[in-house]
Amino acid sequence: MDPLFFKLVRVVNLTARPFHERVGREHQLTLNEWRAMAVLGAQPGLNATQVADQTGLDKMAVSRALAGLKRHKRVQRHGDPTDQRSSRLYLTAAGKALHETVGALGRQREAELFAGVDADELARMSATLDTLIRAVERVSDGAAPDRDDQTV
């Protein structure tokens, strides 16, 4: 039996693999660019560090993704009025249109993947993943996970 961590990585890789064939090539979009777009579509006005935090990608991967999005005029930067060293990121009109197109394809793929999973099991899985995300964030910050957060 494979370790749980390996299973998580495998699920991510297997679900992400078709992205390039179905979406990436057609729209000249990398998976990391899509991840950044998805975050900015849901939370406009984040800075690059916040995009990295929300995607779980390292800062260099986010920087490359944002550079690609900017090159294709899918994202724009505005100065941050609270911090002159930082800028806030927003999808352009072209970025918003692509976000909607790719998002619809993603929702379709999600429906296909979860078609055989009942609603209660999906709810438990979502709660478990939320718990894992919180635990990973705490461990990454140097804090040990709380015992209460280890149960779902």
Coordinates of N, CA, C and O in Angstrom, one line a residue, residues 63-136:
S63 N 6.5 34.1 -9.4 CA 7.1 35.2 -10.1 C 7.1 34.8 -11.6 O 6.8 35.7 -12.5
R64 N 7.6 33.6 -12.0 CA 7.6 33.2 -13.4 C 6.1 33.2 -14.0 O 5.9 33.6 -15.1
A65 N 5.2 32.7 -13.2 CA 3.8 32.6 -13.7 C 3.2 34.0 -13.9 O 2.6 34.2 -14.9
L66 N 3.5 34.9 -13.0 CA 3.0 36.3 -13.1 C 3.7 37.0 -14.3 O 3.0 37.7 -15.0
A67 N 4.9 36.7 -14.5 CA 5.6 37.3 -15.7 C 5.0 36.8 -17.0 O 4.8 37.6 -17.9
G68 N 4.6 35.5 -17.0 CA 4.0 35.0 -18.2 C 2.6 35.6 -18.4 O 2.2 35.9 -19.5
L69 N 1.9 35.7 -17.3 CA 0.5 36.3 -17.4 C 0.6 37.8 -17.9 O -0.2 38.3 -18.7
K70 N 1.6 38.5 -17.3 CA 1.8 39.9 -17.7 C 2.2 40.0 -19.2 O 1.7 40.8 -19.9
R71 N 3.1 39.1 -19.6 CA 3.5 39.1 -21.0 C 2.3 38.9 -22.0 O 2.3 39.5 -23.1
H72 N 1.4 38.1 -21.6 CA 0.2 37.8 -22.4 C -1.0 38.8 -22.1 O -2.1 38.6 -22.5
K73 N -0.6 39.8 -21.3 CA -1.6 40.8 -20.9 C -2.9 40.3 -20.2 O -4.0 40.7 -20.5
R74 N -2.6 39.3 -19.3 CA -3.7 38.7 -18.6 C -3.8 39.2 -17.1 O -4.8 38.9 -16.4
V75 N -2.7 39.8 -16.7 CA -2.7 40.4 -15.3 C -2.0 41.7 -15.4 O -1.2 42.0 -16.3
Q76 N -2.5 42.6 -14.5 CA -1.9 43.9 -14.4 C -1.5 44.2 -12.9 O -2.2 43.7 -12.0
R77 N -0.6 45.0 -12.8 CA -0.1 45.4 -11.4 C -0.5 46.9 -11.2 O -0.5 47.7 -12.0
H78 N -1.0 47.1 -9.9 CA -1.3 48.5 -9.5 C -0.5 48.7 -8.2 O -0.4 47.8 -7.4
G79 N 0.0 49.9 -8.0 CA 0.7 50.2 -6.7 C -0.2 49.9 -5.5 O -1.4 50.1 -5.6
D80 N 0.5 49.5 -4.5 CA -0.2 49.2 -3.2 C -0.2 50.5 -2.4 O 0.9 51.0 -2.0
P81 N -1.3 51.2 -2.1 CA -1.3 52.4 -1.4 C -0.8 52.3 0.0 O -0.3 53.3 0.6
T82 N -0.8 51.1 0.6 CA -0.3 50.9 2.0 C 1.2 50.5 2.0 O 1.8 50.5 3.1
D83 N 1.8 50.1 0.9 CA 3.2 49.7 0.9 C 3.7 49.9 -0.5 O 3.5 49.2 -1.5
Q84 N 4.6 51.0 -0.6 CA 5.1 51.4 -1.9 C 6.1 50.3 -2.5 O 6.3 50.4 -3.7
R85 N 6.5 49.4 -1.7 CA 7.4 48.4 -2.2 C 6.7 47.2 -2.9 O 7.2 46.4 -3.5
S86 N 5.4 47.2 -2.7 CA 4.5 46.1 -3.2 C 3.6 46.6 -4.2 O 3.3 47.8 -4.3
S87 N 3.0 45.6 -5.0 CA 2.0 46.0 -5.9 C 0.9 44.9 -5.8 O 1.1 43.8 -5.4
R88 N -0.3 45.4 -6.1 CA -1.5 44.6 -6.1 C -1.7 44.0 -7.5 O -1.5 44.8 -8.5
L89 N -2.2 42.8 -7.6 CA -2.4 42.2 -8.9 C -3.9 42.0 -9.2 O -4.6 41.6 -8.4
Y90 N -4.2 42.2 -10.5 CA -5.6 42.1 -10.9 C -5.6 41.5 -12.3 O -4.7 41.7 -13.1
L91 N -6.6 40.7 -12.6 CA -6.8 40.1 -14.0 C -7.2 41.3 -14.9 O -8.1 42.1 -14.5
T92 N -6.7 41.3 -16.1 CA -7.2 42.2 -17.1 C -8.5 41.7 -17.7 O -9.0 40.6 -17.3
A93 N -9.1 42.4 -18.6 CA -10.3 41.9 -19.2 C -10.0 40.6 -20.0 O -10.8 39.7 -19.9
A94 N -8.9 40.5 -20.6 CA -8.5 39.3 -21.3 C -8.3 38.2 -20.3 O -8.7 37.0 -20.5
G95 N -7.7 38.5 -19.1 CA -7.5 37.5 -18.1 C -8.8 37.0 -17.5 O -8.9 35.8 -17.2
K96 N -9.7 37.9 -17.3 CA -11.0 37.6 -16.7 C -11.8 36.6 -17.7 O -12.4 35.7 -17.3
A97 N -11.7 36.9 -19.0 CA -12.4 36.1 -20.0 C -11.7 34.7 -20.0 O -12.5 33.7 -20.0
L98 N -10.4 34.6 -20.0 CA -9.7 33.3 -20.0 C -10.0 32.6 -18.7 O -10.2 31.4 -18.7
H99 N -10.1 33.3 -17.6 CA -10.4 32.7 -16.3 C -11.8 32.1 -16.3 O -11.9 30.9 -15.8
E100 N -12.7 32.7 -16.9 CA -14.1 32.2 -17.0 C -14.1 30.9 -17.9 O -14.7 29.9 -17.6
T101 N -13.4 31.0 -19.0 CA -13.3 29.9 -20.0 C -12.7 28.7 -19.3 O -13.2 27.5 -19.3
V102 N -11.5 28.9 -18.8 CA -10.7 27.8 -18.2 C -11.4 27.3 -16.9 O -11.5 26.1 -16.6
G103 N -12.0 28.2 -16.1 CA -12.8 27.8 -14.9 C -13.9 26.9 -15.3 O -14.2 25.9 -14.6
A104 N -14.6 27.2 -16.4 CA -15.7 26.3 -16.8 C -15.2 24.9 -17.2 O -15.9 23.9 -16.8
L105 N -14.1 24.9 -17.8 CA -13.5 23.6 -18.2 C -13.1 22.8 -16.9 O -13.3 21.6 -16.8
G106 N -12.6 23.6 -15.9 CA -12.2 23.0 -14.6 C -13.4 22.4 -13.9 O -13.3 21.3 -13.3
R107 N -14.5 23.2 -13.9 CA -15.7 22.7 -13.2 C -16.2 21.4 -13.9 O -16.7 20.5 -13.2
Q108 N -16.1 21.4 -15.2 CA -16.6 20.2 -15.9 C -15.7 19.0 -15.6 O -16.2 17.9 -15.3
R109 N -14.4 19.2 -15.5 CA -13.4 18.1 -15.1 C -13.7 17.7 -13.7 O -13.7 16.5 -13.4
E110 N -13.9 18.6 -12.8 CA -14.2 18.3 -11.4 C -15.5 17.4 -11.3 O -15.5 16.4 -10.6
A111 N -16.5 17.8 -12.1 CA -17.8 17.0 -12.1 C -17.5 15.6 -12.6 O -18.1 14.6 -12.0
E112 N -16.7 15.5 -13.6 CA -16.3 14.1 -14.1 C -15.6 13.3 -13.1 O -15.9 12.1 -12.9
L113 N -14.6 13.9 -12.4 CA -13.8 13.2 -11.5 C -14.6 12.7 -10.3 O -14.4 11.7 -9.7
F114 N -15.6 13.6 -9.8 CA -16.3 13.3 -8.6 C -17.7 12.7 -8.8 O -18.4 12.6 -7.9
A115 N -17.9 12.3 -10.1 CA -19.3 11.8 -10.4 C -19.6 10.6 -9.6 O -20.8 10.4 -9.2
G116 N -18.7 9.7 -9.2 CA -19.0 8.5 -8.5 C -18.8 8.6 -7.0 O -18.8 7.6 -6.3
V117 N -18.6 9.8 -6.5 CA -18.4 10.0 -5.1 C -19.6 10.7 -4.5 O -20.0 11.8 -5.0
D118 N -20.2 10.2 -3.4 CA -21.4 10.8 -2.9 C -21.1 12.1 -2.1 O -19.9 12.3 -1.7
A119 N -22.1 12.9 -1.9 CA -21.9 14.2 -1.3 C -21.3 14.2 0.1 O -20.5 15.0 0.4
D120 N -21.7 13.2 0.9 CA -21.2 13.1 2.3 C -19.7 12.9 2.2 O -18.9 13.4 3.0
E121 N -19.3 12.0 1.3 CA -17.8 11.6 1.2 C -17.1 12.9 0.7 O -16.0 13.1 1.2
L122 N -17.6 13.6 -0.2 CA -17.0 14.8 -0.7 C -16.8 15.9 0.4 O -15.8 16.5 0.5
A123 N -17.9 16.0 1.2 CA -17.8 17.0 2.3 C -16.7 16.6 3.3 O -16.0 17.4 3.8
R124 N -16.6 15.3 3.6 CA -15.6 14.8 4.5 C -14.2 15.0 3.9 O -13.3 15.5 4.6
M125 N -14.1 14.7 2.7 CA -12.8 14.9 2.0 C -12.4 16.4 2.0 O -11.3 16.8 2.3
S126 N -13.3 17.3 1.7 CA -13.1 18.7 1.8 C -12.6 19.2 3.2 O -11.7 19.9 3.3
A127 N -13.3 18.7 4.2 CA -13.0 19.1 5.6 C -11.6 18.5 5.9 O -10.8 19.2 6.6
T128 N -11.3 17.3 5.5 CA -10.0 16.7 5.8 C -8.9 17.5 5.1 O -7.8 17.8 5.7
L129 N -9.1 17.9 3.8 CA -8.1 18.7 3.1 C -7.9 20.0 3.8 O -6.8 20.5 3.9
D130 N -9.0 20.7 4.2 CA -8.9 21.9 5.0 C -8.0 21.8 6.2 O -7.1 22.6 6.5
T131 N -8.2 20.7 6.9 CA -7.4 20.4 8.1 C -6.0 20.2 7.8 O -5.1 20.7 8.4
L132 N -5.7 19.4 6.7 CA -4.3 19.2 6.2 C -3.6 20.5 5.8 O -2.5 20.7 6.2
I133 N -4.4 21.4 5.1 CA -3.8 22.7 4.7 C -3.4 23.5 6.0 O -2.3 24.0 6.0
R134 N -4.3 23.5 6.9 CA -4.0 24.3 8.2 C -2.8 23.7 8.9 O -1.9 24.4 9.3
A135 N -2.7 22.4 8.9 CA -1.5 21.7 9.6 C -0.2 22.0 8.8 O 0.8 22.3 9.5
V136 N -0.3 21.9 7.5 CA 0.9 22.2 6.7 C 1.4 23.7 6.9 O 2.5 23.9 7.0

